[in-house]
Coordinates of C-alpha atoms in Angstrom, one line a residue:
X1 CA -60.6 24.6 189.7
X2 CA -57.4 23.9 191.2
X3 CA -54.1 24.9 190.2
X4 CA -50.3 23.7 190.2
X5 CA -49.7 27.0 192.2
X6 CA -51.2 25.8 195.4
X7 CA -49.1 22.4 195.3
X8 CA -47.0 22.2 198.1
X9 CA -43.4 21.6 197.4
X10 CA -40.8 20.1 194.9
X11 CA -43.5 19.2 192.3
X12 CA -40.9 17.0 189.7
X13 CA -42.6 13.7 191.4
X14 CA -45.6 14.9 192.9
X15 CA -47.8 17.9 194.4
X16 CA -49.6 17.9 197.3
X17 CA -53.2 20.2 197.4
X18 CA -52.9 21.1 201.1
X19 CA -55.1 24.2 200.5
X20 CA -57.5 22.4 198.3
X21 CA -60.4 20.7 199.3
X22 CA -60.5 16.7 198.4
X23 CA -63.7 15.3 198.3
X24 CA -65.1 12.0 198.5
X25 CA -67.6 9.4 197.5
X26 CA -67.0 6.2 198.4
X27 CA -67.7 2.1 199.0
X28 CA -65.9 0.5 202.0
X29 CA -65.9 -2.8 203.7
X30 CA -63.9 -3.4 207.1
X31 CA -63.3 -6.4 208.9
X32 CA -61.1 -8.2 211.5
X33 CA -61.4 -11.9 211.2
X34 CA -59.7 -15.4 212.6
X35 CA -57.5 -17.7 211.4
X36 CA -56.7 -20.4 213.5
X37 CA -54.3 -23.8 212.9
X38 CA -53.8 -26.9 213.9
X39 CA -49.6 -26.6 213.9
X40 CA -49.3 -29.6 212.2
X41 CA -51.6 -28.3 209.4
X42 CA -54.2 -31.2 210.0
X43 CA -57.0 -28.5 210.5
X44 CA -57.7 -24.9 210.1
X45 CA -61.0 -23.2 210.7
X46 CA -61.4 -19.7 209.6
X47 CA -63.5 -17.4 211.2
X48 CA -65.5 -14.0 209.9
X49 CA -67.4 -11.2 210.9
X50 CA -70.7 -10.8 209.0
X51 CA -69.6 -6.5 208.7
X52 CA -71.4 -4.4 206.3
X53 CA -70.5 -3.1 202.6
X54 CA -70.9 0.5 203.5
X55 CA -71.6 3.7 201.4
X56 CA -69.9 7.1 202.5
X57 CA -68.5 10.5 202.1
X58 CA -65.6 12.3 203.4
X59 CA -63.3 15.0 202.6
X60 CA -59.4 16.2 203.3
X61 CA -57.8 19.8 203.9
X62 CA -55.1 20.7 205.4
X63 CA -54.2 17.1 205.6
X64 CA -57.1 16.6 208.3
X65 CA -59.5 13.3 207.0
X66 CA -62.8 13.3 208.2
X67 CA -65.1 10.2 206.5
X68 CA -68.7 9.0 207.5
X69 CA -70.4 5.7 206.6
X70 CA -73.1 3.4 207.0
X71 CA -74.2 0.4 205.5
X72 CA -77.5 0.6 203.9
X73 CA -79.8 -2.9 203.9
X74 CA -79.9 -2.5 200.0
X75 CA -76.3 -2.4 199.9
X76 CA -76.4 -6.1 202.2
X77 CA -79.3 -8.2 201.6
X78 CA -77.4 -11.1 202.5
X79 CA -76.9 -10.8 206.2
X80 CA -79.2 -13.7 207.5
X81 CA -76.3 -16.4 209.1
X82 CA -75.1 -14.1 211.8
X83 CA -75.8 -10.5 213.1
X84 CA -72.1 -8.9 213.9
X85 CA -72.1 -6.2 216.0
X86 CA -69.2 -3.8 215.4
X87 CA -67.0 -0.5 215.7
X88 CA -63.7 -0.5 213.8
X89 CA -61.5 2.4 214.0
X90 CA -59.2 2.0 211.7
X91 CA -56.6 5.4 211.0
X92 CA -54.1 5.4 208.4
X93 CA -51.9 8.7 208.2
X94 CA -49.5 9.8 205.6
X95 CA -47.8 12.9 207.1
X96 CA -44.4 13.7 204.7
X97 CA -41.7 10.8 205.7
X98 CA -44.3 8.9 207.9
X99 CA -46.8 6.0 207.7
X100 CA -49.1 6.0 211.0
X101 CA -51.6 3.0 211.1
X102 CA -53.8 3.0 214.6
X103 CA -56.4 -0.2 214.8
X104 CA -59.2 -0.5 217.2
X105 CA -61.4 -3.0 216.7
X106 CA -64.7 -4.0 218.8
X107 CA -66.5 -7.1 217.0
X108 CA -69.0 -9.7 218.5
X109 CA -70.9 -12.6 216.0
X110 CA -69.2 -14.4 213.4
X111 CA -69.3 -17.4 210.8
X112 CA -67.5 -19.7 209.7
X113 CA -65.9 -18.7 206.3
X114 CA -63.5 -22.0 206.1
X115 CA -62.8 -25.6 207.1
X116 CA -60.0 -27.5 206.2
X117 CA -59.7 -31.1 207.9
X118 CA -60.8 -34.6 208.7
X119 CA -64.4 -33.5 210.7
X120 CA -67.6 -34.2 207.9
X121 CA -70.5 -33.2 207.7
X122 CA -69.7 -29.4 209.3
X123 CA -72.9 -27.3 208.8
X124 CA -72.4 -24.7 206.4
X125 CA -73.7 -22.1 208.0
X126 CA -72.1 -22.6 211.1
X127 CA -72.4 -19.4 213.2
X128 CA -70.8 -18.0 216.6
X129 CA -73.5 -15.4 217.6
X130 CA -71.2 -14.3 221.0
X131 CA -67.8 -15.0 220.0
X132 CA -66.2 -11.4 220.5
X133 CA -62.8 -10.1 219.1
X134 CA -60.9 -6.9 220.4
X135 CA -57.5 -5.8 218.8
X136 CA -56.1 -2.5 219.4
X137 CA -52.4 -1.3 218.0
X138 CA -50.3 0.5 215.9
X139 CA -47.6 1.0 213.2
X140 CA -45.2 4.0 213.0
X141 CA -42.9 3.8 210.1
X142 CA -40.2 6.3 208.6
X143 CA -40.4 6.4 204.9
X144 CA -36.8 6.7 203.4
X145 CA -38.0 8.9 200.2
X146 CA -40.1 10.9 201.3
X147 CA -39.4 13.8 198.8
X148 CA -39.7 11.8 195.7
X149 CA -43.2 9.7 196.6
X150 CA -46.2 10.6 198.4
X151 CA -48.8 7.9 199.7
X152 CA -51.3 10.6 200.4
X153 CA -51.5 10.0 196.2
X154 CA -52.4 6.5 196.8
X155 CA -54.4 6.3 199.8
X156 CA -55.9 9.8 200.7
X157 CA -56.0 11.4 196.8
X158 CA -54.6 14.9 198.5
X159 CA -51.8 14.5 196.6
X160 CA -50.9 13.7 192.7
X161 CA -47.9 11.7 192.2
X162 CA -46.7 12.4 188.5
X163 CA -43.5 10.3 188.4
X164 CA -42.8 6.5 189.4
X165 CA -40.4 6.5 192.7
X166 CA -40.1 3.7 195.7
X167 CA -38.4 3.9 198.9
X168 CA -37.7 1.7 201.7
X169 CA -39.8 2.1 205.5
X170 CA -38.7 1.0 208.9
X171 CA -40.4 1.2 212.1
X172 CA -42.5 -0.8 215.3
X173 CA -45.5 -1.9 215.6
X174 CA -47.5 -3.4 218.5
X175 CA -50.5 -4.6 219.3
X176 CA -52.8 -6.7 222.0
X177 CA -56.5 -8.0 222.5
X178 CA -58.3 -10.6 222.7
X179 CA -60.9 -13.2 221.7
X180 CA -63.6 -14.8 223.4
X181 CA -65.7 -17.9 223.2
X182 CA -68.0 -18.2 226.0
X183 CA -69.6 -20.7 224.9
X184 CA -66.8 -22.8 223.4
X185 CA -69.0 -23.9 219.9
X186 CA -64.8 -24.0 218.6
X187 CA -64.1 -27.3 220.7
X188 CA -67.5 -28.8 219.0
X189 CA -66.1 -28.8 215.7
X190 CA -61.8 -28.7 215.8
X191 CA -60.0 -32.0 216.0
X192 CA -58.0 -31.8 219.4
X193 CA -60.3 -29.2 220.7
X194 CA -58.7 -25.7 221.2
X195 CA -61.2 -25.4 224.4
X196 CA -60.8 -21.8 225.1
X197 CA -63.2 -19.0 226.9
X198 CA -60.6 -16.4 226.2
X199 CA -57.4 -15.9 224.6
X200 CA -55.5 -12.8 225.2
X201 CA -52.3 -11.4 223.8
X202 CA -49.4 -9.0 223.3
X203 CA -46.7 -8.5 220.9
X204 CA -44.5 -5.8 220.0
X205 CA -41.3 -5.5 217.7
X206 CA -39.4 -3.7 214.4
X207 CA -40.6 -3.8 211.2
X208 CA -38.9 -3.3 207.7
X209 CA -40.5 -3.0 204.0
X210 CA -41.0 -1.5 201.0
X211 CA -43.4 0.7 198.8
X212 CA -43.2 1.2 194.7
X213 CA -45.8 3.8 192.7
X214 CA -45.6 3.0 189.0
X215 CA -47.2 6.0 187.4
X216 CA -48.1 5.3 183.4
X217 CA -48.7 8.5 181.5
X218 CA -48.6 11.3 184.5
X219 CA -52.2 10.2 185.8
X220 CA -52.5 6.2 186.1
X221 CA -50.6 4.8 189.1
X222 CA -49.9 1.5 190.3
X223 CA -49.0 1.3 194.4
X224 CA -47.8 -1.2 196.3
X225 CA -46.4 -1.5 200.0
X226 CA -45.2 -4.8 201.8
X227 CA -43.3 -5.0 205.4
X228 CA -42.9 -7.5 207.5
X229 CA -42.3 -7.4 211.3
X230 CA -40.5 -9.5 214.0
X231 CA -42.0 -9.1 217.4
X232 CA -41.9 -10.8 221.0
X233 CA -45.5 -11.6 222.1
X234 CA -47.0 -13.2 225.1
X235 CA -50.4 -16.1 224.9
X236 CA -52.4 -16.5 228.0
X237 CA -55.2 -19.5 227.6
X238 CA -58.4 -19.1 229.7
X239 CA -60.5 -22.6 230.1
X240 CA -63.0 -23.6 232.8
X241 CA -60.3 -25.8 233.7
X242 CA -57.4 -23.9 233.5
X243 CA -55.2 -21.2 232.3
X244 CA -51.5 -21.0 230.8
X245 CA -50.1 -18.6 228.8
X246 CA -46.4 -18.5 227.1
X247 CA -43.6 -15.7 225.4
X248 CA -42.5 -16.2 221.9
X249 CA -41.3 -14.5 218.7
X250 CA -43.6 -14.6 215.4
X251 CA -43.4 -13.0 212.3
X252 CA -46.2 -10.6 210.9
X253 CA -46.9 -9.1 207.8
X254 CA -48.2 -5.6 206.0
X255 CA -50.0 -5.4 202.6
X256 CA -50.9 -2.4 200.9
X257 CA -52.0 -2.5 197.1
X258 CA -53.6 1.4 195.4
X259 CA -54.4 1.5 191.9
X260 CA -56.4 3.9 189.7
X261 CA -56.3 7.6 187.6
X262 CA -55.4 10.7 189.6
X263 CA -54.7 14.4 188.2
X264 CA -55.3 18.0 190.0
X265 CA -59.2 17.7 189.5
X266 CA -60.3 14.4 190.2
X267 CA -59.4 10.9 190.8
X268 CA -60.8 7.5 190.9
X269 CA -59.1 4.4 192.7
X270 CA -59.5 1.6 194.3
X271 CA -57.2 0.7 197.5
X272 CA -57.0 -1.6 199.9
X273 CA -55.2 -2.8 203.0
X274 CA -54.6 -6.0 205.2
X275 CA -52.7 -6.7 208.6
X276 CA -52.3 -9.8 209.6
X277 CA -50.9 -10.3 213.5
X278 CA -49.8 -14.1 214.1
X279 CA -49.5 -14.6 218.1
X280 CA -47.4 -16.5 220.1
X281 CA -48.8 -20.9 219.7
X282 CA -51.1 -21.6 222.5
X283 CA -52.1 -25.5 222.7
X284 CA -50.4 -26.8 219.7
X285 CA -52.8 -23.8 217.6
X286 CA -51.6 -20.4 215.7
X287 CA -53.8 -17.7 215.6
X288 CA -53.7 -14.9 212.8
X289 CA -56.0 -11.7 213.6
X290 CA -56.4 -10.4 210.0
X291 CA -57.4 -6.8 209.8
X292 CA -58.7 -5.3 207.1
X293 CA -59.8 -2.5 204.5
X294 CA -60.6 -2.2 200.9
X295 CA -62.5 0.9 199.1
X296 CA -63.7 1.9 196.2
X297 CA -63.2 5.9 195.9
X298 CA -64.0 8.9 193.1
X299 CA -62.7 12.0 193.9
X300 CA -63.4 15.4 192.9
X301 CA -60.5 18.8 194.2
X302 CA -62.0 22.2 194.0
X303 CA -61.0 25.6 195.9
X304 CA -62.5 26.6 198.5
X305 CA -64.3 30.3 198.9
X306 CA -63.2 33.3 201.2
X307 CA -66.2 32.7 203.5
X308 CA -65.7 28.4 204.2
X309 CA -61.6 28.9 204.0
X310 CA -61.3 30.9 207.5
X311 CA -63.4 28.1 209.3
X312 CA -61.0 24.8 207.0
X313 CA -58.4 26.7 208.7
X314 CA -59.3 25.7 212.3
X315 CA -58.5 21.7 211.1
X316 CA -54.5 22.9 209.8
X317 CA -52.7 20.4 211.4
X318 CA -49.9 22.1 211.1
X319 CA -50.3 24.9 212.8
X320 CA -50.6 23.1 216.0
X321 CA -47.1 21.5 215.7
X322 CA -43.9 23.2 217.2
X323 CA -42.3 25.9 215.5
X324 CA -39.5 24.1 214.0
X325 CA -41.4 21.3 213.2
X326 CA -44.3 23.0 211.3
X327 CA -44.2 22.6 207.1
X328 CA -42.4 19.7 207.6
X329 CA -45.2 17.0 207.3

């Protein structure tokens, strides 16, 4: 059973099981979808990946993650409208004083999730069996307080925040991709047809937020993390008849929310996480990539044995960093 004595730290606001290994069940559902509208708000279509409710396990030592998932058919009976095929890499890292978000998404087949506008009689199950998405990028954020909060508490559950503390986060972001309709279904069904093969684009920039933990009797904790980002971003257009593209500034957004129990032995939480990337208006249209992740975790700590610690040891992050830089994260 673990013990305060292998916290890592100033333990007044929170203790960090670095030598402990977490463990982890858990419920997880990724997804990068479309938003896309008309500028003057007469239309908006949204667009969504038919990705899988998956089932996992996964564990953390030494601050080094390693989960594994798969979405069982009894977990999705409802998959019949359109088969997406997918890989999403998705890496969110909590080293002391840092948040690190890394995206790389690989989607093809989605459906229609919304319509808002003057078309009628839009089928229901409208479907886009070859429409493919790609979005790659990253985050990198300082976090101000560091020594008073830990979001490896909220998110990873290597950690056990015991006192309510905040702090602000600044950093840059960027990110680029792509989406493509080959078959152009979009300009069926959008007033002023969009008419597009392929849309790619670019946009990079500083961000600023915040993140609160409210902790209510030393184990039940309340996080939550917004920041917002101005970035410069480029639109290039690609039609059968022609292709434009053009430079901007747009304004995206971070949202974190964590809640559940946590204490040295086990946890259970829920958590989830949403990106949403507006790029630069392409043919009187705004498109929002919305990224996302929300889980469903319990958590069990324990210490690990004199045979299986020597091998955990190999995966110490830490060790690997420069001398001065090393018990530091």
């Amino acid at each position: 059973m673990p013990s305060t004595s292998l916290a890592q730290g100033d333990t007044t606001y929170y203790v960090s099981y670095r030598k402990l290994l977490t463990t982890r069940l858990y419920t997880s559902r990724k997804y990068t979808s479309l938003l896309i509208t008309e500028k003057n708000k007469n239309s908006r279509i949204g667009l969504e990946p038919n990705s899988t409710l998956n089932l996992g396990i996964g564990a953390t030592y030494n601050d080094f993650t390693l989960n594994l998932a798969y979405g069982f058919n009894f977990m999705n009976p409802n998959r019949d409208q359109v088969e997406t095929k997918y890989l999403d890499l998705q890496a969110h890292i909590y080293p002391k004083n840092w948040v690190i978000d890394l995206f790389g998404q690989f989607y093809r087949g989605f459906f229609l999730q919304s319509y808002t506008g003057p078309l009628q009689n839009i089928p229901p199950d409208l479907a886009f069996p070859d429409m493919k998405v790609r979005k790659f990028g990253a985050n990198v954020q300082y976090l101000l307080n560091g020594e008073k909060l830990s979001l490896k508490a909220a998110f990873l559950q290597s950690a056990w925040q015991k006192k309510s503390a905040g702090s602000f986060v600044a950093g840059m972001e960027f990110y680029f991709g792509m989406a493509e309709d080959t078959q152009n279904i979009l300009a069926e069904f959008i007033p002023v047809p969009l008419q597009f093969n392929r849309m790619n684009f670019f946009e990079i920039g500083p961000n600023l937020g915040y993140v609160h933990t409210i902790v209510i009797a030393k184990h039940f904790f309340i996080t939550g993390m917004v920041s917002g980002n101005i970035g410069i971003g480029n639109t290039r257009i690609s039609s059968d008849l022609a292709q434009e593209g053009s430079w901007g500034f747009n304004t995206n957004y971070f949202l974190r929310g964590f809640a559940g129990y946590n204490g040295p032995v086990w946890s259970i939480n829920a958590n989830y996480v949403h990106n949403n990337v507006r790029i630069e208006e392409a043919r009187n249209y705004v498109t929002d990539f919305q990224t996302g992740n929300y889980r469903i975790n319990f958590v069990y700590r324990f210490t690990v044995g004199p045979k299986l610690s020597p091998i955990l040891e190999h995966v110490d992050l830490n060790k690997y960093l420069p001398k001065k830089y090393r018990d530091k994260n």
